[in-house]
Coordinates of C-alpha atoms in Angstrom, one line a residue:
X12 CA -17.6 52.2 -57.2
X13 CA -17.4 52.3 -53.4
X14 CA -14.1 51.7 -51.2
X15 CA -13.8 48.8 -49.4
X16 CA -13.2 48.9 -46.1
X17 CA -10.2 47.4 -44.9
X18 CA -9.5 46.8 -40.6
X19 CA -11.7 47.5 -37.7
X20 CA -12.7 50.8 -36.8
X21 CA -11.5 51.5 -33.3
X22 CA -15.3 50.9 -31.9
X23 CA -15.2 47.2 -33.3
X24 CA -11.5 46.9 -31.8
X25 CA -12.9 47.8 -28.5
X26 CA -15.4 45.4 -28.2
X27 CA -13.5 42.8 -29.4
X28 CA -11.1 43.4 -26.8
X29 CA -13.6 43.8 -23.8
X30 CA -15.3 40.7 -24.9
X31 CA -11.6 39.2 -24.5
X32 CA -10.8 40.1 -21.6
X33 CA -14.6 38.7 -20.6
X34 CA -13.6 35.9 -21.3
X35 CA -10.3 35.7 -20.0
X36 CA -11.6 37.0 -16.7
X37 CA -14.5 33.8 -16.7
X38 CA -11.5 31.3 -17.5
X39 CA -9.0 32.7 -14.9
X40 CA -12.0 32.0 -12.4
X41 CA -12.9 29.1 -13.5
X42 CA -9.4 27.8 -13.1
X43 CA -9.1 28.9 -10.0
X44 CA -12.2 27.7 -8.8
X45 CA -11.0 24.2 -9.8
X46 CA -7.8 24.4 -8.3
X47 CA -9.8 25.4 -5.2
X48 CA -11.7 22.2 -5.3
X49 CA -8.7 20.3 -6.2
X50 CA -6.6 21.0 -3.3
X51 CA -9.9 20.7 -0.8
X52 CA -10.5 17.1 -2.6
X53 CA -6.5 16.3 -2.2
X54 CA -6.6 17.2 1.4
X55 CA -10.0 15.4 2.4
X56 CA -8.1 12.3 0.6
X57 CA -5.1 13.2 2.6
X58 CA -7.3 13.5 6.1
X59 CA -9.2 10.5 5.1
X60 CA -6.1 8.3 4.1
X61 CA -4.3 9.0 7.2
X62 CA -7.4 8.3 9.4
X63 CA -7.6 4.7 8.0
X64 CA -4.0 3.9 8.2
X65 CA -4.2 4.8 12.1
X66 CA -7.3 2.7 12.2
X67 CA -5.6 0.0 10.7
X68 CA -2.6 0.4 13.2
X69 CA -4.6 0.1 15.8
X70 CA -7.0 -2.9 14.5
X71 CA -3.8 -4.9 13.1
X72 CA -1.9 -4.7 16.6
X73 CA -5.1 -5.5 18.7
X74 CA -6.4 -8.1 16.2
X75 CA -2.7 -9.9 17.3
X76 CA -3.1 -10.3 20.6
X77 CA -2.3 -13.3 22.4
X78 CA -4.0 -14.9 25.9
X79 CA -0.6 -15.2 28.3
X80 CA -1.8 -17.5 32.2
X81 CA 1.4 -15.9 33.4
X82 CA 0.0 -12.2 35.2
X83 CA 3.2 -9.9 33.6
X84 CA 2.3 -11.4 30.2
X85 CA -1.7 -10.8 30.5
X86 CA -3.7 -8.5 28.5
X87 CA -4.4 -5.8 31.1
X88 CA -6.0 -2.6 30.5
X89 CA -8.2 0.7 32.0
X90 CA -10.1 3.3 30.0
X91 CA -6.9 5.0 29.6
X92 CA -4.2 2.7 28.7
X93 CA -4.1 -1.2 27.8
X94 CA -1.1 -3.4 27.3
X95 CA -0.6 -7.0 26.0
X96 CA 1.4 -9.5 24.1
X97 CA 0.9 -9.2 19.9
X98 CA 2.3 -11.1 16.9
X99 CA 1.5 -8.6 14.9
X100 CA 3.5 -5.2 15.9
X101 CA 4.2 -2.7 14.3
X102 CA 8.2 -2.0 14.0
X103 CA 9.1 -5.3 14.7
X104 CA 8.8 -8.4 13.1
X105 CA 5.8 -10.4 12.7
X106 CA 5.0 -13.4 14.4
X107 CA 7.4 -12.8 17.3
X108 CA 5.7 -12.0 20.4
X109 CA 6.2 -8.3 21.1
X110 CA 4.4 -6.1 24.4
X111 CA 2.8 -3.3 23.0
X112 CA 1.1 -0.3 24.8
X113 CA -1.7 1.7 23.1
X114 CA -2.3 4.8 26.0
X115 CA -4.7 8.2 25.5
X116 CA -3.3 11.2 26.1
X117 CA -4.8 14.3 26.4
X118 CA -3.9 17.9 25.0
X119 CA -6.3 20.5 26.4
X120 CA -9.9 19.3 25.8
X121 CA -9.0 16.8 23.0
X122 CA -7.2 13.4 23.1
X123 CA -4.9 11.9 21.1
X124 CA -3.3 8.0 21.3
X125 CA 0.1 6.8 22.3
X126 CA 1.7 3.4 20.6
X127 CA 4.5 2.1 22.2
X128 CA 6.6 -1.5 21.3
X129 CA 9.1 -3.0 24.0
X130 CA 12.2 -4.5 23.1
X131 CA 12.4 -3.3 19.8
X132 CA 15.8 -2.2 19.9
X133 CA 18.4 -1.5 22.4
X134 CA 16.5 1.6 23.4
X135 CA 14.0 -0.6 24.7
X136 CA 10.9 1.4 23.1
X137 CA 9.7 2.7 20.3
X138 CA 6.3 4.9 19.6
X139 CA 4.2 6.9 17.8
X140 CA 1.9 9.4 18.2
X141 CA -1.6 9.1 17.1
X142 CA -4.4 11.9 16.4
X143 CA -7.9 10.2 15.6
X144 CA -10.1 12.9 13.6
X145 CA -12.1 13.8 16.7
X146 CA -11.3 16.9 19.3
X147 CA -12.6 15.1 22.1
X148 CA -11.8 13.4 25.4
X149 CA -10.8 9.7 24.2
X150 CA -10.6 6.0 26.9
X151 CA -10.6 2.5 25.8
X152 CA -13.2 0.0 26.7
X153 CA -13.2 -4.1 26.4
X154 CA -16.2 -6.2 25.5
X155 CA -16.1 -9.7 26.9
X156 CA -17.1 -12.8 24.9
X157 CA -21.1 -12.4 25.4
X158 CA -20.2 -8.6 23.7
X159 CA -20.9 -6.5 27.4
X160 CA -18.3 -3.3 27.7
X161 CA -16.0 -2.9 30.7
X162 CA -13.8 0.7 31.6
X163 CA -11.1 -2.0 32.7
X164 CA -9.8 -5.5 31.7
X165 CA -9.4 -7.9 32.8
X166 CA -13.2 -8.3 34.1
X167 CA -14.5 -10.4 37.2
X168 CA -15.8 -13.1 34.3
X169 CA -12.2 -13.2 32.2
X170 CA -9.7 -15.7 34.0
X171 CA -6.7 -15.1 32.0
X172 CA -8.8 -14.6 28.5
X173 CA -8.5 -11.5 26.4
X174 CA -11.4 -9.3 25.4
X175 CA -13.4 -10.2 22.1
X176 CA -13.0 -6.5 20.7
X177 CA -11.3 -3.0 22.0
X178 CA -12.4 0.1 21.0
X179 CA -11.5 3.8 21.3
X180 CA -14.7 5.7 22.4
X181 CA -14.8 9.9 22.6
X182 CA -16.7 11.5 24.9
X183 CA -19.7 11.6 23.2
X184 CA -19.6 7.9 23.4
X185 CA -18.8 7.8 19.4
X186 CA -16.8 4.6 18.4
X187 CA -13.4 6.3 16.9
X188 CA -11.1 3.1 16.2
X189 CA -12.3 -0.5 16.7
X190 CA -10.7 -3.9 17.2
X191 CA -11.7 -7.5 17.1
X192 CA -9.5 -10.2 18.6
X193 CA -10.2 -13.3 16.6
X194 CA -7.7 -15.3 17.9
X195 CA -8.7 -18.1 20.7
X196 CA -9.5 -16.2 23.5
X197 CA -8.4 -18.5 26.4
X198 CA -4.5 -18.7 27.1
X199 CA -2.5 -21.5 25.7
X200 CA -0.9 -24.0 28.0
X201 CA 2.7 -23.2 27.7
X202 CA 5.1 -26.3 27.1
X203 CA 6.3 -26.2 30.3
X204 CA 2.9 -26.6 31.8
X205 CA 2.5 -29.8 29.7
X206 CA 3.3 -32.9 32.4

């Protein structure tokens, strides 16, 4: 009768360990790998989520914006800066006429945007600051109603109007943010101007 062997000799107990630790190395990787891709998918979610909020900003405010006849009420703007009259701010309520700012800033050789409410409290502003996902130069331009691009509203052609769309352009002429302004385009008589 022959003896039964009972446990591993030591040369089966060392392969079962290296093959474990094989193995533990491939999962540790493997988990770190997608934790890696995780936290690149969370931020470009992040990046991208922010991006269309200040996109929305932007559209929601300009999409507001209301034709004024008297000049310090007018939508007036420059590839830098443009102002106007919105019923659609952003800090204060909607539906109340509010003069907003959107302005480009620059930082070195990239831009960044400027928001700015009046009358908004007692401080008399409020404002944010804006970085669109592009390091370049930023300016504003105005399309009229037959969809032509100015560098400065109001045009020779506008008579108290306010463009059909804004957008925010980079240097490489690359639409970054875009607005259309779907309200009535020509100014409403005010009631005073009713006889």
């Amino acid at each position: 009768m022959g003896r039964s062997h009972q446990g591993l000799t030591l040369l089966e107990l060392l392969v079962v360990l290296v093959l474990v630790s094989l193995l533990g190395t491939l999962l540790v990787q493997g988990v770190g790998f997608f934790l890696g891709r995780y936290e690149t998918v969370q931020r470009v979610q992040r990046e991208s989520m922010q991006a269309m909020l200040r996109q929305h900003w932007f559209a929601f405010t300009v999409r507001g914006m209301v034709p004024y006849r008297q000049p310090d009420r007018q939508f007036r703007g420059d590839s830098s800066s443009f102002r106007g009259i919105t019923i659609q701010p952003l800090v204060a309520p909607s539906g109340m006429p509010v003069d907003v700012r959107w302005a480009v800033e620059t930082e070195g050789a990239s831009g960044f945007v400027r928001y700015e409410e009046a009358g908004v409290s007692s401080n008399a502003a409020v404002g944010w600051t804006l970085r669109p996902s592009t390091g370049e130069s930023l300016s504003f331009q105005y399309a009229d109603e037959s969809g032509r691009w100015h560098e400065t509203w109001p045009s020779r052609e506008s008579r108290g109007r306010i463009p059909r769309m804004v957008r925010l352009i980079s240097a490489s002429d690359r639409t970054v943010w875009l607005a259309h302004l779907d309200l009535f385009p020509d100014p409403v008589l005010n009631y005073r101007e009713f006889d």
